[in-house]
Short mmCIF file of C-alpha atoms in Angstrom, two decimals:
data_model
loop_
_atom_site.label_atom_id
_atom_site.label_comp_id
_atom_site.label_asym_id
_atom_site.label_seq_id
_atom_site.Cartn_x
_atom_site.Cartn_y
_atom_site.Cartn_z
CA MET A 637 -72.18 26.02 43.52
CA SER A 638 -69.63 26.67 40.74
CA LYS A 639 -69.44 22.92 39.98
CA ILE A 640 -73.21 22.80 39.55
CA LEU A 641 -73.14 25.84 37.29
CA ALA A 642 -70.28 24.38 35.20
CA THR A 643 -72.12 21.06 34.87
CA LEU A 644 -75.33 22.83 33.88
CA LEU A 645 -73.50 24.88 31.23
CA LEU A 646 -71.88 21.74 29.84
CA ILE A 647 -75.23 19.95 29.61
CA LEU A 648 -76.85 22.94 27.89
CA SER A 649 -74.01 23.17 25.36
CA LEU A 650 -74.10 19.49 24.32
CA PRO A 651 -76.87 19.85 21.72
CA THR A 652 -75.03 22.80 20.19
CA LEU A 653 -71.78 20.85 20.03
CA ALA A 654 -73.59 18.03 18.21
CA LEU A 655 -74.68 20.47 15.48
CA ALA A 656 -71.13 21.12 14.24
CA LYS A 657 -68.16 18.99 13.26
CA THR A 658 -64.71 19.94 12.00
CA VAL A 659 -63.22 17.73 9.28
CA THR A 660 -60.47 17.78 6.67
CA VAL A 661 -61.47 17.53 3.02
CA GLU A 662 -59.65 14.74 1.21
CA GLN A 663 -61.31 14.72 -2.21
CA VAL A 664 -63.95 16.74 -4.05
CA LEU A 665 -66.28 14.42 -5.97
CA ASP A 666 -68.35 17.05 -7.78
CA GLY A 667 -69.53 20.63 -7.30
CA ASN A 668 -71.49 19.87 -4.12
CA THR A 669 -70.09 16.60 -2.72
CA PHE A 670 -66.76 15.73 -1.11
CA MET A 671 -64.98 13.08 0.96
CA THR A 672 -63.40 13.73 4.33
CA THR A 673 -60.27 12.11 5.71
CA ASP A 674 -62.66 10.31 8.13
CA GLY A 675 -64.23 8.54 5.13
CA ASP A 676 -67.53 10.46 5.22
CA ARG A 677 -69.14 11.68 2.03
CA VAL A 678 -70.61 15.16 2.53
CA ARG A 679 -73.23 16.88 0.37
CA LEU A 680 -73.80 20.61 0.62
CA ILE A 681 -77.34 21.46 1.69
CA GLY A 682 -79.31 23.68 -0.66
CA VAL A 683 -76.95 23.60 -3.65
CA ASP A 684 -77.68 21.69 -6.85
CA VAL A 685 -74.86 21.69 -9.39
CA PRO A 686 -74.82 20.54 -13.01
CA ASN A 687 -74.37 16.79 -13.55
CA SER A 688 -70.98 15.54 -14.77
CA GLN A 689 -71.71 15.92 -18.51
CA ASP A 690 -73.64 19.20 -18.23
CA CYS A 691 -72.51 22.74 -18.84
CA TYR A 692 -70.46 24.12 -15.94
CA ALA A 693 -70.11 20.77 -14.13
CA ASN A 694 -66.32 20.78 -14.26
CA LYS A 695 -66.14 24.47 -13.36
CA SER A 696 -68.37 23.87 -10.31
CA LYS A 697 -66.21 20.98 -9.18
CA ASN A 698 -62.97 22.91 -9.75
CA TYR A 699 -64.27 25.90 -7.83
CA LEU A 700 -65.28 23.76 -4.85
CA GLU A 701 -61.84 22.11 -4.95
CA HIS A 702 -60.23 25.55 -4.91
CA LEU A 703 -62.30 26.53 -1.86
CA ILE A 704 -61.95 23.43 0.34
CA ARG A 705 -59.66 20.64 -0.91
CA ASP A 706 -57.07 19.61 1.70
CA LYS A 707 -58.49 22.20 4.08
CA GLU A 708 -60.12 21.95 7.46
CA VAL A 709 -63.80 22.87 7.25
CA THR A 710 -66.64 23.08 9.73
CA LEU A 711 -69.83 21.20 8.99
CA LYS A 712 -73.06 22.49 10.48
CA PHE A 713 -76.20 20.43 10.29
CA ASP A 714 -79.90 21.09 9.83
CA GLU A 715 -82.82 18.77 10.65
CA ASP A 716 -81.69 15.72 8.64
CA ARG A 717 -78.09 14.77 9.23
CA ARG A 718 -77.86 12.18 6.40
CA ASP A 719 -79.57 11.56 3.07
CA SER A 720 -80.78 8.26 1.59
CA GLY A 721 -77.28 7.66 0.16
CA ASP A 722 -75.81 7.93 3.69
CA ARG A 723 -74.04 11.20 2.86
CA LEU A 724 -73.72 13.81 5.59
CA LEU A 725 -75.85 16.84 4.73
CA ALA A 726 -74.14 20.03 5.81
CA TYR A 727 -73.66 23.74 5.62
CA VAL A 728 -69.90 24.03 5.07
CA TYR A 729 -67.68 26.79 6.42
CA ALA A 730 -64.02 27.43 5.63
CA ASP A 731 -62.93 31.03 5.07
CA SER A 732 -66.56 31.72 4.16
CA PHE A 733 -69.97 30.06 3.97
CA ILE A 734 -69.22 27.69 1.08
CA ASN A 735 -72.84 26.81 0.18
CA ARG A 736 -73.64 30.50 -0.27
CA LYS A 737 -70.44 31.25 -2.13
CA LEU A 738 -71.25 28.63 -4.79
CA LEU A 739 -74.72 30.11 -5.30
CA GLN A 740 -73.50 33.71 -5.26
CA LYS A 741 -70.94 32.95 -7.98
CA GLY A 742 -73.47 31.02 -10.08
CA TYR A 743 -71.85 27.58 -9.83
CA GLY A 744 -75.20 25.95 -9.10
CA ALA A 745 -78.85 26.46 -8.32
CA VAL A 746 -80.89 26.39 -5.14
CA ILE A 747 -82.50 23.12 -4.20
CA THR A 748 -84.81 23.06 -1.20
CA ASP A 749 -85.18 19.68 0.48
CA GLU A 750 -87.52 19.68 3.46
CA PRO A 751 -86.86 19.79 6.34
CA ASN A 752 -83.36 21.24 5.72
CA THR A 753 -84.42 24.81 5.01
CA ALA A 754 -82.63 27.01 7.57
CA HIS A 755 -80.96 29.09 4.83
CA ALA A 756 -83.47 28.59 1.97
CA ASN A 757 -84.51 32.25 1.73
CA THR A 758 -80.92 33.51 1.75
CA PHE A 759 -79.90 30.91 -0.83
CA THR A 760 -82.79 31.98 -3.07
CA GLU A 761 -81.71 35.62 -2.81
CA ASP A 762 -78.14 34.60 -3.73
CA GLN A 763 -79.37 32.74 -6.79
CA ILE A 764 -81.60 35.62 -7.93
CA THR A 765 -78.61 37.97 -7.74
CA ALA A 766 -76.42 35.53 -9.70
CA GLN A 767 -79.16 35.21 -12.33
CA LYS A 768 -79.61 38.97 -12.67
CA GLU A 769 -75.87 39.44 -13.05
CA ALA A 770 -75.54 36.43 -15.41
CA ARG A 771 -72.89 34.79 -13.23
CA GLY A 772 -71.70 31.24 -13.86
CA VAL A 773 -74.34 28.88 -15.19
CA TRP A 774 -76.80 31.76 -15.48
CA GLY A 775 -74.64 33.53 -18.05
CA HIS A 776 -73.15 30.53 -19.84
CA CYS A 777 -75.59 27.61 -19.81
CA VAL A 778 -78.93 27.80 -21.57
CA VAL A 779 -80.04 24.30 -20.53
CA ILE A 780 -79.74 24.79 -16.78
CA ILE A 781 -82.13 27.74 -16.85
CA ALA A 782 -84.85 25.56 -18.39
CA ASP A 783 -84.20 22.86 -15.78
CA TYR A 784 -85.19 25.21 -12.96
CA LEU A 785 -88.40 26.57 -14.40
CA PRO A 786 -91.65 25.21 -13.01
CA ALA A 787 -93.51 22.73 -15.22
CA LYS A 788 -96.46 25.07 -15.72
CA VAL A 789 -96.40 28.84 -15.46
CA THR A 790 -99.68 30.71 -14.92
CA ASN A 791 -100.75 34.21 -13.92
CA VAL A 792 -97.58 35.94 -15.10
CA SER A 793 -96.92 38.94 -17.27
CA VAL A 794 -93.80 40.14 -19.05
CA SER A 795 -92.43 43.67 -19.14
CA ASP A 796 -89.14 45.35 -19.95
CA ILE A 797 -88.32 43.07 -22.86
CA TRP A 798 -84.79 43.36 -24.26
CA THR A 799 -82.92 41.32 -26.86
CA ASP A 800 -81.35 39.08 -24.23
CA SER A 801 -83.74 39.23 -21.26
CA ALA A 802 -87.17 40.17 -19.94
CA GLU A 803 -88.75 41.02 -16.63
CA ILE A 804 -91.33 38.38 -15.62
CA ILE A 805 -93.89 39.51 -13.06
#
């Protein structure tokens, strides 16, 4: 009976085991992409960072290096395991939830790519807080703010206008 129970538990845990992988970070390529010692390129799900020549690009990369370079990290996956460039798509954990930490500190912006949306609402909340507190790109880079506005804005009103900000409803 105990062998059957142990076998059943092992079978039930296999899908869960496939959703996580522990790797060592060899090189950080930019603020949301890195290489593992296994040779895999990994892109953080839900985090869009400035391109190499844009404001805060180097700071985003340096911060990610500080958090994970030469460290063992755990990758957790969502619906799509790889993108069109054959990069692993992952939520990355070291001492903390790295994807969230980058957004909380303002090193990037939320990007939602269906179907990988398990943490989309939390990521959006993190970005809103970073914006309100003018952290990272939100306090230092005028261009990135324009990049994340919708093409056409309708049915909005503005209140609480100050010299450096306004409340948009």
